[in-house]
Coordinates of C-alpha atoms and ligand atoms in Angstrom, one line a residue:
M448 CA 0.0 0.0 0.0
Y449 CA 2.8 2.4 0.9
I450 CA 4.6 1.9 -2.4
F451 CA 1.3 2.3 -4.2
M452 CA 0.8 5.7 -2.5
K453 CA 4.2 6.9 -3.5
I454 CA 3.6 6.0 -7.1
I455 CA 0.4 8.0 -7.2
I456 CA 1.8 11.0 -5.4
F457 CA 4.9 11.5 -7.3
L458 CA 4.0 10.5 -10.8
I459 CA 0.6 11.8 -11.3
V460 CA 0.3 15.4 -12.2
F461 CA -2.1 16.9 -14.6
C462 CA -0.7 16.6 -18.1
S463 CA -3.7 18.1 -19.7
L464 CA -4.1 21.4 -17.9
S465 CA -3.0 24.5 -19.6
L466 CA 0.1 25.3 -17.7
V467 CA 0.7 29.0 -17.9
S468 CA 3.2 30.6 -15.5
S469 CA 3.5 34.1 -16.9
H470 CA -0.2 35.0 -16.8
P471 CA -1.0 37.0 -13.7
Q472 CA -4.6 35.8 -13.7
S473 CA -4.0 32.3 -12.7
Y474 CA -4.2 29.9 -9.8
N475 CA -1.1 28.7 -8.1
A476 CA -2.3 25.1 -8.4
I477 CA -5.4 22.9 -8.9
F478 CA -5.9 20.0 -6.5
S479 CA -8.5 17.5 -7.7
F480 CA -10.1 14.8 -5.7
G481 CA -12.8 12.3 -6.9
D482 CA -13.5 9.1 -8.8
S483 CA -13.6 8.0 -12.5
L484 CA -15.3 11.2 -13.6
A485 CA -12.0 13.0 -12.9
D486 CA -9.4 10.2 -12.9
T487 CA -6.7 11.0 -15.5
G488 CA -4.6 7.9 -14.8
N489 CA -4.3 7.0 -11.1
F490 CA -6.4 3.9 -11.1
L491 CA -4.6 2.5 -14.2
L492 CA -1.3 3.3 -12.6
S493 CA -2.3 1.4 -9.5
G494 CA -2.9 -1.7 -11.6
A495 CA -6.6 -1.3 -12.3
M496 CA -6.9 -4.9 -11.5
T497 CA -10.7 -4.8 -11.3
F498 CA -11.2 -2.8 -14.4
P499 CA -8.2 -3.5 -16.6
V500 CA -9.9 -2.6 -19.9
I501 CA -9.5 1.1 -19.2
G502 CA -5.8 0.4 -20.1
K503 CA -6.6 -0.5 -23.7
L504 CA -8.6 0.7 -26.7
P505 CA -11.3 1.6 -27.4
Y506 CA -10.8 3.6 -24.1
G507 CA -9.0 6.8 -25.3
E508 CA -9.7 6.1 -29.0
T509 CA -11.1 9.5 -29.9
F510 CA -8.7 12.2 -28.6
F511 CA -5.6 10.5 -27.3
K512 CA -5.7 7.6 -29.8
H513 CA -4.4 5.4 -27.0
A514 CA -5.7 4.5 -23.5
T515 CA -4.7 6.9 -20.8
G516 CA -6.6 5.5 -17.8
R517 CA -9.5 7.9 -18.4
C518 CA -12.8 6.1 -18.2
S519 CA -14.0 7.5 -21.5
N520 CA -13.2 7.6 -25.2
G521 CA -11.4 10.9 -24.7
R522 CA -11.1 13.9 -22.4
L523 CA -13.0 14.4 -19.2
V524 CA -14.7 17.5 -17.7
I525 CA -11.5 18.5 -15.9
D526 CA -9.5 18.3 -19.2
F527 CA -11.9 20.8 -20.7
F528 CA -11.8 23.2 -17.8
G529 CA -8.8 25.0 -19.3
I530 CA -8.4 26.9 -16.1
K531 CA -5.0 28.5 -15.8
A532 CA -2.7 27.2 -13.1
E533 CA 1.0 26.9 -12.6
N534 CA 0.7 23.4 -11.1
G535 CA -1.8 20.6 -10.6
V536 CA -2.1 17.4 -8.7
N537 CA -4.9 15.0 -9.4
F538 CA -5.8 12.5 -6.7
A539 CA -9.0 11.3 -8.3
T540 CA -9.2 7.5 -8.6
A541 CA -11.7 5.5 -10.6
G542 CA -14.0 3.5 -8.4
A543 CA -13.2 5.6 -5.3
T544 CA -15.9 6.1 -2.7
A545 CA -16.5 9.0 -0.4
I546 CA -17.0 6.8 2.7
A547 CA -14.2 4.4 3.7
A548 CA -14.3 0.9 2.3
E549 CA -14.5 -0.6 5.8
Y550 CA -17.9 0.7 6.2
F551 CA -19.2 -1.1 3.1
Y552 CA -17.6 -4.3 4.1
S553 CA -19.2 -4.1 7.5
K554 CA -22.6 -3.8 5.8
N555 CA -21.7 -6.7 3.4
I556 CA -21.6 -4.5 0.4
K557 CA -18.8 -5.6 -1.9
I558 CA -16.5 -2.9 -3.2
L559 CA -16.3 -3.7 -6.8
W560 CA -13.4 -1.7 -8.1
T561 CA -11.2 -0.1 -5.5
N562 CA -10.9 0.4 -1.7
I563 CA -9.6 3.9 -2.2
S564 CA -11.8 6.5 -0.5
L565 CA -11.7 10.3 -0.1
T566 CA -9.8 9.8 3.1
H567 CA -6.9 8.2 1.3
Q568 CA -6.9 11.0 -1.2
L569 CA -6.7 13.5 1.6
G570 CA -3.7 11.5 3.0
W571 CA -1.9 11.8 -0.4
F572 CA -2.6 15.5 -0.3
Q573 CA -0.8 15.7 3.1
E574 CA 2.2 14.0 1.6
V575 CA 2.3 16.2 -1.5
K576 CA 2.0 19.2 0.7
S577 CA 5.5 18.6 2.2
N578 CA 6.9 18.8 -1.3
I579 CA 5.2 22.1 -2.1
C580 CA 5.5 24.3 1.0
A581 CA 7.7 24.2 4.1
T582 CA 5.9 26.1 6.8
K583 CA 2.2 26.3 7.8
K584 CA 2.3 29.9 6.8
D585 CA 3.8 29.2 3.4
C586 CA 1.3 26.5 2.8
R587 CA -1.7 28.8 3.7
E588 CA -0.3 31.5 1.3
Y589 CA 0.0 28.9 -1.5
F590 CA -3.4 27.3 -1.0
K591 CA -5.1 30.6 -0.7
K592 CA -4.5 31.1 -4.4
S593 CA -5.1 27.5 -5.4
L594 CA -8.3 25.9 -6.7
F595 CA -9.6 22.7 -5.0
I596 CA -12.1 20.4 -6.8
V597 CA -13.7 18.1 -4.3
G598 CA -15.5 15.6 -6.5
E599 CA -17.6 14.5 -8.1
I600 CA -17.4 11.8 -5.3
G601 CA -20.1 9.7 -3.7
G602 CA -21.4 8.2 -7.0
N603 CA -19.7 4.9 -6.3
D604 CA -21.0 4.8 -2.7
Y605 CA -24.4 4.5 -4.4
N606 CA -23.3 2.4 -7.4
Y607 CA -21.9 -0.5 -5.4
P608 CA -25.1 -1.2 -3.4
S609 CA -27.2 -0.5 -6.5
F610 CA -25.2 -2.9 -8.7
L611 CA -25.9 -5.6 -6.0
G612 CA -29.6 -4.8 -6.4
G613 CA -30.0 -2.5 -3.4
S614 CA -33.2 -0.5 -3.2
I615 CA -33.5 3.3 -3.3
K616 CA -34.5 3.1 0.4
Q617 CA -31.0 1.6 1.1
L618 CA -29.4 4.3 -1.0
K619 CA -31.2 7.0 0.8
A620 CA -30.0 5.7 4.2
L621 CA -26.4 6.2 2.9
V622 CA -26.9 9.9 1.9
P623 CA -26.2 11.5 5.3
L624 CA -22.9 9.7 5.8
V625 CA -21.8 10.3 2.1
V626 CA -22.6 14.0 2.3
E627 CA -21.1 14.4 5.8
T628 CA -17.8 12.8 4.5
I629 CA -17.7 15.2 1.5
I630 CA -18.4 18.2 3.7
E631 CA -15.8 17.0 6.3
A632 CA -13.1 16.6 3.6
T633 CA -14.0 20.1 2.3
S634 CA -13.6 21.6 5.7
V635 CA -10.3 19.8 6.2
L636 CA -9.0 21.5 3.1
I637 CA -10.3 24.9 4.2
E638 CA -8.5 24.4 7.6
E639 CA -5.3 23.7 5.6
G640 CA -5.8 27.1 3.9
A641 CA -8.0 26.4 0.9
V642 CA -10.1 29.4 0.1
E643 CA -11.7 28.6 -3.3
L644 CA -13.3 25.1 -3.7
I645 CA -15.6 23.5 -6.2
V646 CA -17.9 20.8 -4.8
P647 CA -19.8 19.0 -7.6
G648 CA -23.1 17.1 -7.2
N649 CA -24.0 13.8 -8.8
F650 CA -25.3 13.1 -12.3
P651 CA -28.8 12.0 -13.2
I652 CA -28.2 8.3 -12.6
G653 CA -31.7 7.4 -13.8
C654 CA -30.5 8.2 -17.3
S655 CA -27.5 6.0 -17.1
A656 CA -27.4 2.8 -19.2
V657 CA -26.2 0.6 -16.3
F658 CA -29.1 1.7 -14.1
L659 CA -31.6 1.5 -16.9
T660 CA -30.4 -2.0 -17.6
I661 CA -30.4 -3.3 -14.0
F662 CA -33.7 -1.6 -13.0
G663 CA -35.5 -1.8 -16.3
T664 CA -39.2 -2.5 -15.9
T665 CA -42.3 -2.9 -18.1
N666 CA -44.0 -0.3 -15.9
K667 CA -44.1 2.8 -18.2
E668 CA -44.9 5.0 -15.2
A669 CA -41.3 4.4 -13.9
Y670 CA -39.9 6.4 -16.8
D671 CA -40.0 10.1 -17.6
K672 CA -40.7 11.4 -21.1
H673 CA -36.9 11.2 -21.9
G674 CA -36.8 7.6 -21.0
C675 CA -34.9 8.0 -17.7
L676 CA -35.9 6.2 -14.5
K677 CA -37.7 8.8 -12.4
A678 CA -37.0 7.3 -9.0
Y679 CA -33.2 7.2 -9.6
N680 CA -33.1 10.8 -10.9
A681 CA -35.1 11.8 -7.9
F682 CA -32.5 10.1 -5.8
S683 CA -29.7 12.0 -7.4
K684 CA -31.6 15.2 -6.8
Y685 CA -32.1 14.1 -3.2
H686 CA -28.3 13.6 -2.7
N687 CA -27.6 16.9 -4.4
A688 CA -30.1 18.8 -2.2
K689 CA -28.5 17.4 0.9
L690 CA -25.0 18.3 -0.4
K691 CA -26.1 21.8 -1.1
L692 CA -27.5 22.1 2.4
G693 CA -24.1 20.9 3.7
I694 CA -22.4 23.5 1.5
E695 CA -24.7 26.3 2.9
N696 CA -23.7 25.4 6.4
L697 CA -20.0 25.3 5.5
R698 CA -20.3 28.8 4.0
K699 CA -21.7 30.1 7.3
E700 CA -18.9 28.4 9.2
Y701 CA -16.2 29.7 6.9
P702 CA -17.4 33.0 5.5
H703 CA -14.0 33.8 4.0
A704 CA -14.0 30.7 1.8
K705 CA -15.6 30.6 -1.7
I706 CA -17.4 27.3 -1.8
I707 CA -18.7 26.7 -5.3
Y708 CA -21.4 24.2 -6.1
A709 CA -21.2 22.6 -9.5
D710 CA -24.5 21.3 -10.8
Y711 CA -23.4 18.2 -12.7
Y712 CA -27.1 17.1 -12.7
G713 CA -28.4 20.2 -14.5
A714 CA -25.4 20.3 -16.9
A715 CA -25.9 16.6 -17.9
K716 CA -29.7 16.7 -17.9
R717 CA -30.0 19.4 -20.6
L718 CA -28.1 17.1 -23.0
I719 CA -30.8 14.5 -22.5
H720 CA -33.6 17.1 -22.7
S721 CA -32.4 18.7 -26.0
P722 CA -30.0 16.1 -27.6
K723 CA -30.3 17.5 -31.1
H724 CA -29.3 21.0 -29.9
Y725 CA -26.0 19.5 -28.7
G726 CA -25.5 17.2 -31.7
F727 CA -26.5 13.9 -30.0
S728 CA -28.7 11.3 -31.5
N729 CA -28.3 8.7 -28.7
T730 CA -28.6 9.7 -25.0
L731 CA -29.6 6.5 -23.2
V732 CA -27.9 3.8 -25.3
A733 CA -24.1 3.3 -24.6
C734 CA -21.7 3.8 -27.5
C735 CA -19.5 0.9 -26.4
G736 CA -21.0 -2.3 -25.0
G737 CA -22.0 -5.9 -25.6
G738 CA -25.7 -5.7 -26.5
G739 CA -29.0 -5.3 -24.8
P740 CA -31.6 -2.5 -25.0
Y741 CA -29.1 0.1 -23.7
N742 CA -26.0 -1.7 -25.1
F743 CA -24.9 -2.4 -21.6
N744 CA -24.2 -6.1 -20.9
N745 CA -22.4 -6.9 -17.7
S746 CA -21.0 -10.1 -19.3
A747 CA -19.6 -8.1 -22.2
R748 CA -18.8 -4.6 -20.9
C749 CA -17.0 -2.1 -23.1
G750 CA -13.5 -3.4 -23.9
H751 CA -14.3 -7.0 -23.1
I752 CA -14.8 -9.8 -25.6
G753 CA -18.3 -9.6 -27.2
S754 CA -18.4 -5.8 -27.0
K755 CA -17.8 -3.2 -29.6
A756 CA -17.7 0.6 -29.8
C757 CA -20.0 2.7 -32.0
L758 CA -18.6 4.4 -35.1
D759 CA -19.4 7.9 -34.1
A760 CA -19.0 8.4 -30.4
S761 CA -19.6 12.1 -30.7
S762 CA -23.3 11.4 -31.4
F763 CA -23.6 9.5 -28.1
T764 CA -23.7 10.9 -24.5
N765 CA -23.0 7.6 -22.9
W766 CA -19.7 5.9 -23.5
D767 CA -19.6 2.5 -21.7
G768 CA -22.9 2.4 -19.9
I769 CA -21.4 3.9 -16.8
H770 CA -19.3 6.8 -18.0
L771 CA -19.9 9.5 -20.5
T772 CA -18.3 10.3 -23.8
E773 CA -15.8 13.1 -24.5
A774 CA -18.5 15.0 -26.4
A775 CA -20.8 14.9 -23.4
Y776 CA -18.1 15.9 -21.0
H777 CA -17.2 18.8 -23.3
H778 CA -20.8 20.2 -23.2
I779 CA -21.0 19.6 -19.4
A780 CA -17.7 21.6 -18.9
K781 CA -19.1 24.4 -21.1
G782 CA -22.3 24.5 -19.1
L783 CA -20.2 24.7 -15.9
L784 CA -17.8 27.3 -17.0
N785 CA -19.9 29.5 -19.3
G786 CA -22.8 29.1 -17.0
P787 CA -25.3 28.6 -15.6
F788 CA -24.3 25.4 -13.7
I789 CA -21.7 26.8 -11.4
S790 CA -22.3 29.1 -8.5
P791 CA -20.7 31.4 -7.5
S792 CA -18.4 31.8 -10.5
L793 CA -14.6 31.2 -10.5
T794 CA -12.2 33.9 -9.6
F795 CA -10.0 33.1 -12.6
P796 CA -12.3 31.6 -15.3
P797 CA -10.6 30.4 -18.5
I798 CA -9.6 33.2 -20.7
N799 CA -10.5 31.5 -23.9
Q800 CA -14.0 30.0 -24.6
I801 CA -13.9 26.3 -24.2
Ligands
NAG753 C1 -10.6 -4.3 -0.6 O1 -10.2 -4.8 0.7 C2 -10.8 -6.1 1.0 C3 -10.5 -6.4 2.5 O2 -9.1 -6.2 2.8 C4 -10.2 -7.1 0.1 O3 -10.8 -8.4 0.4 C5 -10.6 -6.7 -1.3 O4 -10.1 -7.6 -2.3 C6 -10.2 -5.3 -1.7 N1 -10.8 -5.0 -2.9 C7 -10.2 -4.2 -3.8 C8 -11.0 -4.0 -5.1 O5 -9.1 -3.8 -3.7
NAG754 C1 -24.3 -10.4 -23.3 O1 -23.0 -11.0 -23.5 C2 -22.9 -12.4 -23.5 C3 -21.4 -12.7 -23.5 O2 -20.8 -12.2 -24.7 C4 -23.7 -12.9 -24.6 O3 -23.7 -14.3 -24.6 C5 -25.1 -12.4 -24.5 O4 -25.9 -12.8 -25.7 C6 -25.2 -10.9 -24.5 N1 -26.5 -10.4 -24.2 C7 -27.2 -9.6 -25.1 C8 -28.5 -9.1 -24.6 O5 -26.7 -9.2 -26.1

């Protein structure tokens, strides 16, 4: 475990951020925490034993032309941010949960992909810190002008029990602890000197091919007019509402900090509401998969034998049934940075339109 941590800390730095040192309007650094929505290679570097296919094509086929460890055909939201910073460290790890793995094991919920949680990522941050700044005062000065992105995280805390057939009632019971863990991590960072932080909410999971496949039903009432599972989208909204409440409280506790909520739900939902407007012809069916009504087949997931990728991933929002395509992430990043899905706005937004 120790060696594994060292590898992650010292080798993984953003390679995709625009690194501009001369521009005065930039952050000192960006520190990113989260799961597969923001992982630019950590999980693959750790071996990705439980999801090895992210290390080969068609993962990465569109933009990089080779697999990078990103759970998509190309770039992620964070790659599109184009926010100027002199430095960046990404701790996000695919499969990571907010709550510690031990909790899930104690409830007999099998962790499917990794035991890494937000707490581990905070631990790596502490280690990195010693390489960045020497004294507490130096660190606070440095972090004051850095941007911290805490998430998206928590999605897997709900995915794991759901994939085992857990009910929405069970998921709801997890929300207070998931939200508390995210809020606690955010306050730890503020105590370290972070002043500007983005805390994203969760996606509309009721529109996700994996949820549509597992919880598909002949009851038409279960679906909204866009074909998404109402109850699961309502659950995502429930988590997001609780997270926003937690953020409100943090803002009161730390009035000097700028805690930004990123509405991933809204930014993703509009692609499903008006697909044509964004150039999509498929919003619920995965581009890469092994058959079934949503092209998600757990026995032949994207990258495994029996699966194949669609010809034009840019017309799909869903990449592998679980993660989104580069095209979807691009539009989501635009929605966040050019508005209206981020509030309040960033101190140093990207100079060029993304
Ligand atoms: C997580 O930890 C448990 C208990 O130590 C272990 O049995 C399991 O294989 C680990 N899972 C992963 C995906 O690393
Ligand atoms: C799912 O994949 C398995 C294994 O490749 C295959 O036998 C099965 O027919 C597939 N199911 C569908 C619905 O395509």
